Amino acid sequence: MVTRGFAGRDSGRDQSDRIPPGQHLVENFPVLTAGPTPLVETADWRFTLKIGPKPHKVWNWHEFNALPKTKMTRDIHCVTAWSKLNTNWEGVTIDDILADAGLERPTDFVLARCYDGYSTNVPSRDLASLKAMVALKYEGQPLPRDHGGPARLLVPHLYFWKSAKWVNTLQFTNRDEAGFWELRGYHIYGDPWREQRYSND
Amino acid sequence: MTECGARSASWQTCIIDEIVQQTPRIKSFFMRLSTPFAHVAGQHVDIRLTAPDGYVAMRSYSIASSPSSSEVIELAIELLPTGEVSLFFHEIAVVGDEVELRGPLGGHFLWPELASGPILLIGAGSGVVPLMAMIRQRRALAQTVPTALLLSSRTIRDTPFSEELLAVEMADPTFRFSLAVTQEASQRSSDFSRRIDGAMVGDVVSRLPNRPAHVFVCGSNAFVNFATDGALMAGLDPSMIKTERYGG
């Protein structure tokens, strides 16, 4: 349905091949968080890899930063309809985390858990083959607290609620267990190109 | 274990029934739904505008009205300097226009059906909109759960719904309203003339009969960070604080 009198701004039409349906381009970096912004000191930071309920390996900040670093430039897409192009990240790929733990994909699904109690689920294959990382830097600087610092998950090919801020655990699960927003009406997978915003989209 | 949320909501056409200027930058749009729905106070809708060449712009807006009147819902939309959708609503839309909408959406920032204790609401600017739905729902159901609203605004003139909020406070001794104005002197002894801080949140909490069991904070990200830092400094538990941040 064409809306009477609506033209839309010209910048919204730029690079439409890189902007998924229903999304619009932003230059700023909006912050959306369901609760207070946690304060996590790197001295206290721990990252745990679990298989089911059992911890398999734990890294402290120093140990985690000694893992191989990878840079990624990616477009990101938030379910609230903004997209941001060419964002620059640096961190440790999930492949490198698994290699350091001596594991190959233990199960088909992962539940990422965070310092603020947030969680989100991602199939293991979506984290493998350099598709995802635990990001430690954004635009060459330590990741700001508002954007999940000191460390967040980055899964840029899915809606950005999957890129969990303040991540502290990746838990491999046998079933696809719904996370925080997935329990509250959002799509279990969240592919922006298929506009999988809400449960039944 | 699913909270009530957005399962599935189809796009529908709605008609703008009435437009009311609330403040110099905020207008209310009363939207007549073609397929009425029952929402939970705090939820939002997605609005979709389509240009003649097929270009689509989509934005989310919180519902300001109480769920008890669901054939027409009220959206209160703030004019943003670079906002193609808010600009359409403020400068082009007239009564009788049709736009596409889907909802209700959102499964977290929700008025509790059964509150386990007093409720603290903190908002700024158009961040008052979902809180307004909560206050109206509470009134519509004659609920008596002690509730305090702390609202931040530049001036009294910039405060949406202030007359209605003052009237609710007059009529209901279990509802307390405090305004924090940042660019002029406050007018009532229960108000403040500074930005929200921990002492202010502590002061508002002390006017409730006991500590809040639910805290809802809505506004820009910068405001929500100030307000939640204030709430944490006032000793409130982070796990009871739900936030909604505008600007996406």
JSON list of N, CA and C in Angstrom, two decimals, chain A residues 1 14 22 25 28 36 46 49 66-67 75 81-82 87 91 94 117 124 127 129 143-144 150 160-161 176 191 193 197:
[
{"chain": "A", "resi": 1, "resn": "MET", "atom": "N", "xyz": [0.85, -1.20, 0.00]},
{"chain": "A", "resi": 1, "resn": "MET", "atom": "CA", "xyz": [0.00, 0.00, 0.00]},
{"chain": "A", "resi": 1, "resn": "MET", "atom": "C", "xyz": [0.89, 1.25, 0.00]},
{"chain": "A", "resi": 14, "resn": "ASP", "atom": "N", "xyz": [20.07, 4.32, -0.82]},
{"chain": "A", "resi": 14, "resn": "ASP", "atom": "CA", "xyz": [21.46, 4.00, -1.17]},
{"chain": "A", "resi": 14, "resn": "ASP", "atom": "C", "xyz": [21.77, 2.55, -0.84]},
{"chain": "A", "resi": 22, "resn": "GLY", "atom": "N", "xyz": [12.85, -3.95, 4.88]},
{"chain": "A", "resi": 22, "resn": "GLY", "atom": "CA", "xyz": [12.31, -3.33, 6.09]},
{"chain": "A", "resi": 22, "resn": "GLY", "atom": "C", "xyz": [13.34, -2.59, 6.93]},
{"chain": "A", "resi": 25, "resn": "LEU", "atom": "N", "xyz": [19.16, 2.65, 6.82]},
{"chain": "A", "resi": 25, "resn": "LEU", "atom": "CA", "xyz": [20.57, 2.89, 7.13]},
{"chain": "A", "resi": 25, "resn": "LEU", "atom": "C", "xyz": [20.71, 3.90, 8.26]},
{"chain": "A", "resi": 28, "resn": "ASN", "atom": "N", "xyz": [24.83, 6.54, 13.09]},
{"chain": "A", "resi": 28, "resn": "ASN", "atom": "CA", "xyz": [25.19, 6.38, 14.52]},
{"chain": "A", "resi": 28, "resn": "ASN", "atom": "C", "xyz": [25.10, 4.89, 14.88]},
{"chain": "A", "resi": 36, "resn": "PRO", "atom": "N", "xyz": [19.69, -2.62, 33.07]},
{"chain": "A", "resi": 36, "resn": "PRO", "atom": "CA", "xyz": [20.82, -1.72, 33.30]},
{"chain": "A", "resi": 36, "resn": "PRO", "atom": "C", "xyz": [22.08, -2.19, 32.59]},
{"chain": "A", "resi": 46, "resn": "ARG", "atom": "N", "xyz": [35.71, -13.54, 33.05]},
{"chain": "A", "resi": 46, "resn": "ARG", "atom": "CA", "xyz": [36.00, -14.94, 32.74]},
{"chain": "A", "resi": 46, "resn": "ARG", "atom": "C", "xyz": [35.13, -15.35, 31.56]},
{"chain": "A", "resi": 49, "resn": "LEU", "atom": "N", "xyz": [33.57, -22.08, 28.26]},
{"chain": "A", "resi": 49, "resn": "LEU", "atom": "CA", "xyz": [32.98, -22.94, 27.22]},
{"chain": "A", "resi": 49, "resn": "LEU", "atom": "C", "xyz": [32.39, -24.14, 27.93]},
{"chain": "A", "resi": 66, "resn": "ALA", "atom": "N", "xyz": [45.42, -13.75, 24.60]},
{"chain": "A", "resi": 66, "resn": "ALA", "atom": "CA", "xyz": [46.57, -14.40, 23.98]},
{"chain": "A", "resi": 66, "resn": "ALA", "atom": "C", "xyz": [46.17, -15.31, 22.81]},
{"chain": "A", "resi": 67, "resn": "LEU", "atom": "N", "xyz": [44.85, -15.51, 22.62]},
{"chain": "A", "resi": 67, "resn": "LEU", "atom": "CA", "xyz": [44.39, -16.34, 21.49]},
{"chain": "A", "resi": 67, "resn": "LEU", "atom": "C", "xyz": [44.57, -15.55, 20.19]},
{"chain": "A", "resi": 75, "resn": "ASP", "atom": "N", "xyz": [28.48, -5.66, 7.75]},
{"chain": "A", "resi": 75, "resn": "ASP", "atom": "CA", "xyz": [27.24, -4.89, 7.89]},
{"chain": "A", "resi": 75, "resn": "ASP", "atom": "C", "xyz": [26.44, -5.54, 9.02]},
{"chain": "A", "resi": 81, "resn": "ALA", "atom": "N", "xyz": [15.03, -2.31, 13.04]},
{"chain": "A", "resi": 81, "resn": "ALA", "atom": "CA", "xyz": [14.97, -1.84, 11.66]},
{"chain": "A", "resi": 81, "resn": "ALA", "atom": "C", "xyz": [16.12, -0.93, 11.24]},
{"chain": "A", "resi": 82, "resn": "TRP", "atom": "N", "xyz": [17.15, -0.78, 12.07]},
{"chain": "A", "resi": 82, "resn": "TRP", "atom": "CA", "xyz": [18.32, -0.04, 11.56]},
{"chain": "A", "resi": 82, "resn": "TRP", "atom": "C", "xyz": [19.40, -1.02, 11.10]},
{"chain": "A", "resi": 87, "resn": "THR", "atom": "N", "xyz": [31.04, -1.99, 9.58]},
{"chain": "A", "resi": 87, "resn": "THR", "atom": "CA", "xyz": [31.52, -1.86, 10.96]},
{"chain": "A", "resi": 87, "resn": "THR", "atom": "C", "xyz": [32.77, -2.74, 11.12]},
{"chain": "A", "resi": 91, "resn": "GLY", "atom": "N", "xyz": [38.58, -9.55, 17.25]},
{"chain": "A", "resi": 91, "resn": "GLY", "atom": "CA", "xyz": [38.33, -10.45, 18.37]},
{"chain": "A", "resi": 91, "resn": "GLY", "atom": "C", "xyz": [38.84, -11.85, 18.05]},
{"chain": "A", "resi": 94, "resn": "ILE", "atom": "N", "xyz": [35.13, -18.02, 16.80]},
{"chain": "A", "resi": 94, "resn": "ILE", "atom": "CA", "xyz": [34.67, -19.19, 17.55]},
{"chain": "A", "resi": 94, "resn": "ILE", "atom": "C", "xyz": [35.51, -20.40, 17.15]},
{"chain": "A", "resi": 117, "resn": "GLY", "atom": "N", "xyz": [22.62, -11.64, 32.63]},
{"chain": "A", "resi": 117, "resn": "GLY", "atom": "CA", "xyz": [21.54, -12.62, 32.65]},
{"chain": "A", "resi": 117, "resn": "GLY", "atom": "C", "xyz": [20.92, -12.85, 31.29]},
{"chain": "A", "resi": 124, "resn": "SER", "atom": "N", "xyz": [25.23, -24.07, 15.92]},
{"chain": "A", "resi": 124, "resn": "SER", "atom": "CA", "xyz": [26.70, -24.13, 15.91]},
{"chain": "A", "resi": 124, "resn": "SER", "atom": "C", "xyz": [27.27, -23.78, 14.55]},
{"chain": "A", "resi": 127, "resn": "LEU", "atom": "N", "xyz": [28.15, -20.28, 13.87]},
{"chain": "A", "resi": 127, "resn": "LEU", "atom": "CA", "xyz": [29.29, -19.69, 14.60]},
{"chain": "A", "resi": 127, "resn": "LEU", "atom": "C", "xyz": [30.61, -20.13, 13.97]},
{"chain": "A", "resi": 129, "resn": "SER", "atom": "N", "xyz": [33.36, -21.54, 10.76]},
{"chain": "A", "resi": 129, "resn": "SER", "atom": "CA", "xyz": [33.88, -21.11, 9.45]},
{"chain": "A", "resi": 129, "resn": "SER", "atom": "C", "xyz": [34.01, -19.59, 9.37]},
{"chain": "A", "resi": 143, "resn": "LEU", "atom": "N", "xyz": [36.17, -2.38, 23.15]},
{"chain": "A", "resi": 143, "resn": "LEU", "atom": "CA", "xyz": [34.72, -2.34, 23.00]},
{"chain": "A", "resi": 143, "resn": "LEU", "atom": "C", "xyz": [34.09, -1.51, 24.12]},
{"chain": "A", "resi": 144, "resn": "PRO", "atom": "N", "xyz": [33.35, -0.43, 23.79]},
{"chain": "A", "resi": 144, "resn": "PRO", "atom": "CA", "xyz": [32.74, 0.39, 24.86]},
{"chain": "A", "resi": 144, "resn": "PRO", "atom": "C", "xyz": [31.72, -0.43, 25.67]},
{"chain": "A", "resi": 150, "resn": "PRO", "atom": "N", "xyz": [33.53, -5.58, 28.27]},
{"chain": "A", "resi": 150, "resn": "PRO", "atom": "CA", "xyz": [34.75, -5.80, 27.47]},
{"chain": "A", "resi": 150, "resn": "PRO", "atom": "C", "xyz": [34.62, -6.77, 26.29]},
{"chain": "A", "resi": 160, "resn": "PHE", "atom": "N", "xyz": [20.83, -8.42, 15.13]},
{"chain": "A", "resi": 160, "resn": "PHE", "atom": "CA", "xyz": [21.90, -8.12, 16.07]},
{"chain": "A", "resi": 160, "resn": "PHE", "atom": "C", "xyz": [21.60, -8.52, 17.52]},
{"chain": "A", "resi": 161, "resn": "TRP", "atom": "N", "xyz": [20.34, -8.89, 17.86]},
{"chain": "A", "resi": 161, "resn": "TRP", "atom": "CA", "xyz": [20.10, -9.37, 19.22]},
{"chain": "A", "resi": 161, "resn": "TRP", "atom": "C", "xyz": [20.83, -10.68, 19.47]},
{"chain": "A", "resi": 176, "resn": "ASP", "atom": "N", "xyz": [17.88, -26.90, 20.39]},
{"chain": "A", "resi": 176, "resn": "ASP", "atom": "CA", "xyz": [17.92, -25.45, 20.16]},
{"chain": "A", "resi": 176, "resn": "ASP", "atom": "C", "xyz": [17.10, -24.80, 21.27]},
{"chain": "A", "resi": 191, "resn": "ASP", "atom": "N", "xyz": [17.10, -14.47, 10.61]},
{"chain": "A", "resi": 191, "resn": "ASP", "atom": "CA", "xyz": [17.82, -14.08, 9.39]},
{"chain": "A", "resi": 191, "resn": "ASP", "atom": "C", "xyz": [17.24, -12.78, 8.84]},
{"chain": "A", "resi": 193, "resn": "TRP", "atom": "N", "xyz": [17.70, -11.26, 6.03]},
{"chain": "A", "resi": 193, "resn": "TRP", "atom": "CA", "xyz": [17.35, -11.29, 4.61]},
{"chain": "A", "resi": 193, "resn": "TRP", "atom": "C", "xyz": [16.04, -12.01, 4.37]},
{"chain": "A", "resi": 197, "resn": "ARG", "atom": "N", "xyz": [11.75, -11.63, 12.02]},
{"chain": "A", "resi": 197, "resn": "ARG", "atom": "CA", "xyz": [11.77, -10.78, 13.22]},
{"chain": "A", "resi": 197, "resn": "ARG", "atom": "C", "xyz": [11.07, -11.46, 14.40]}
]
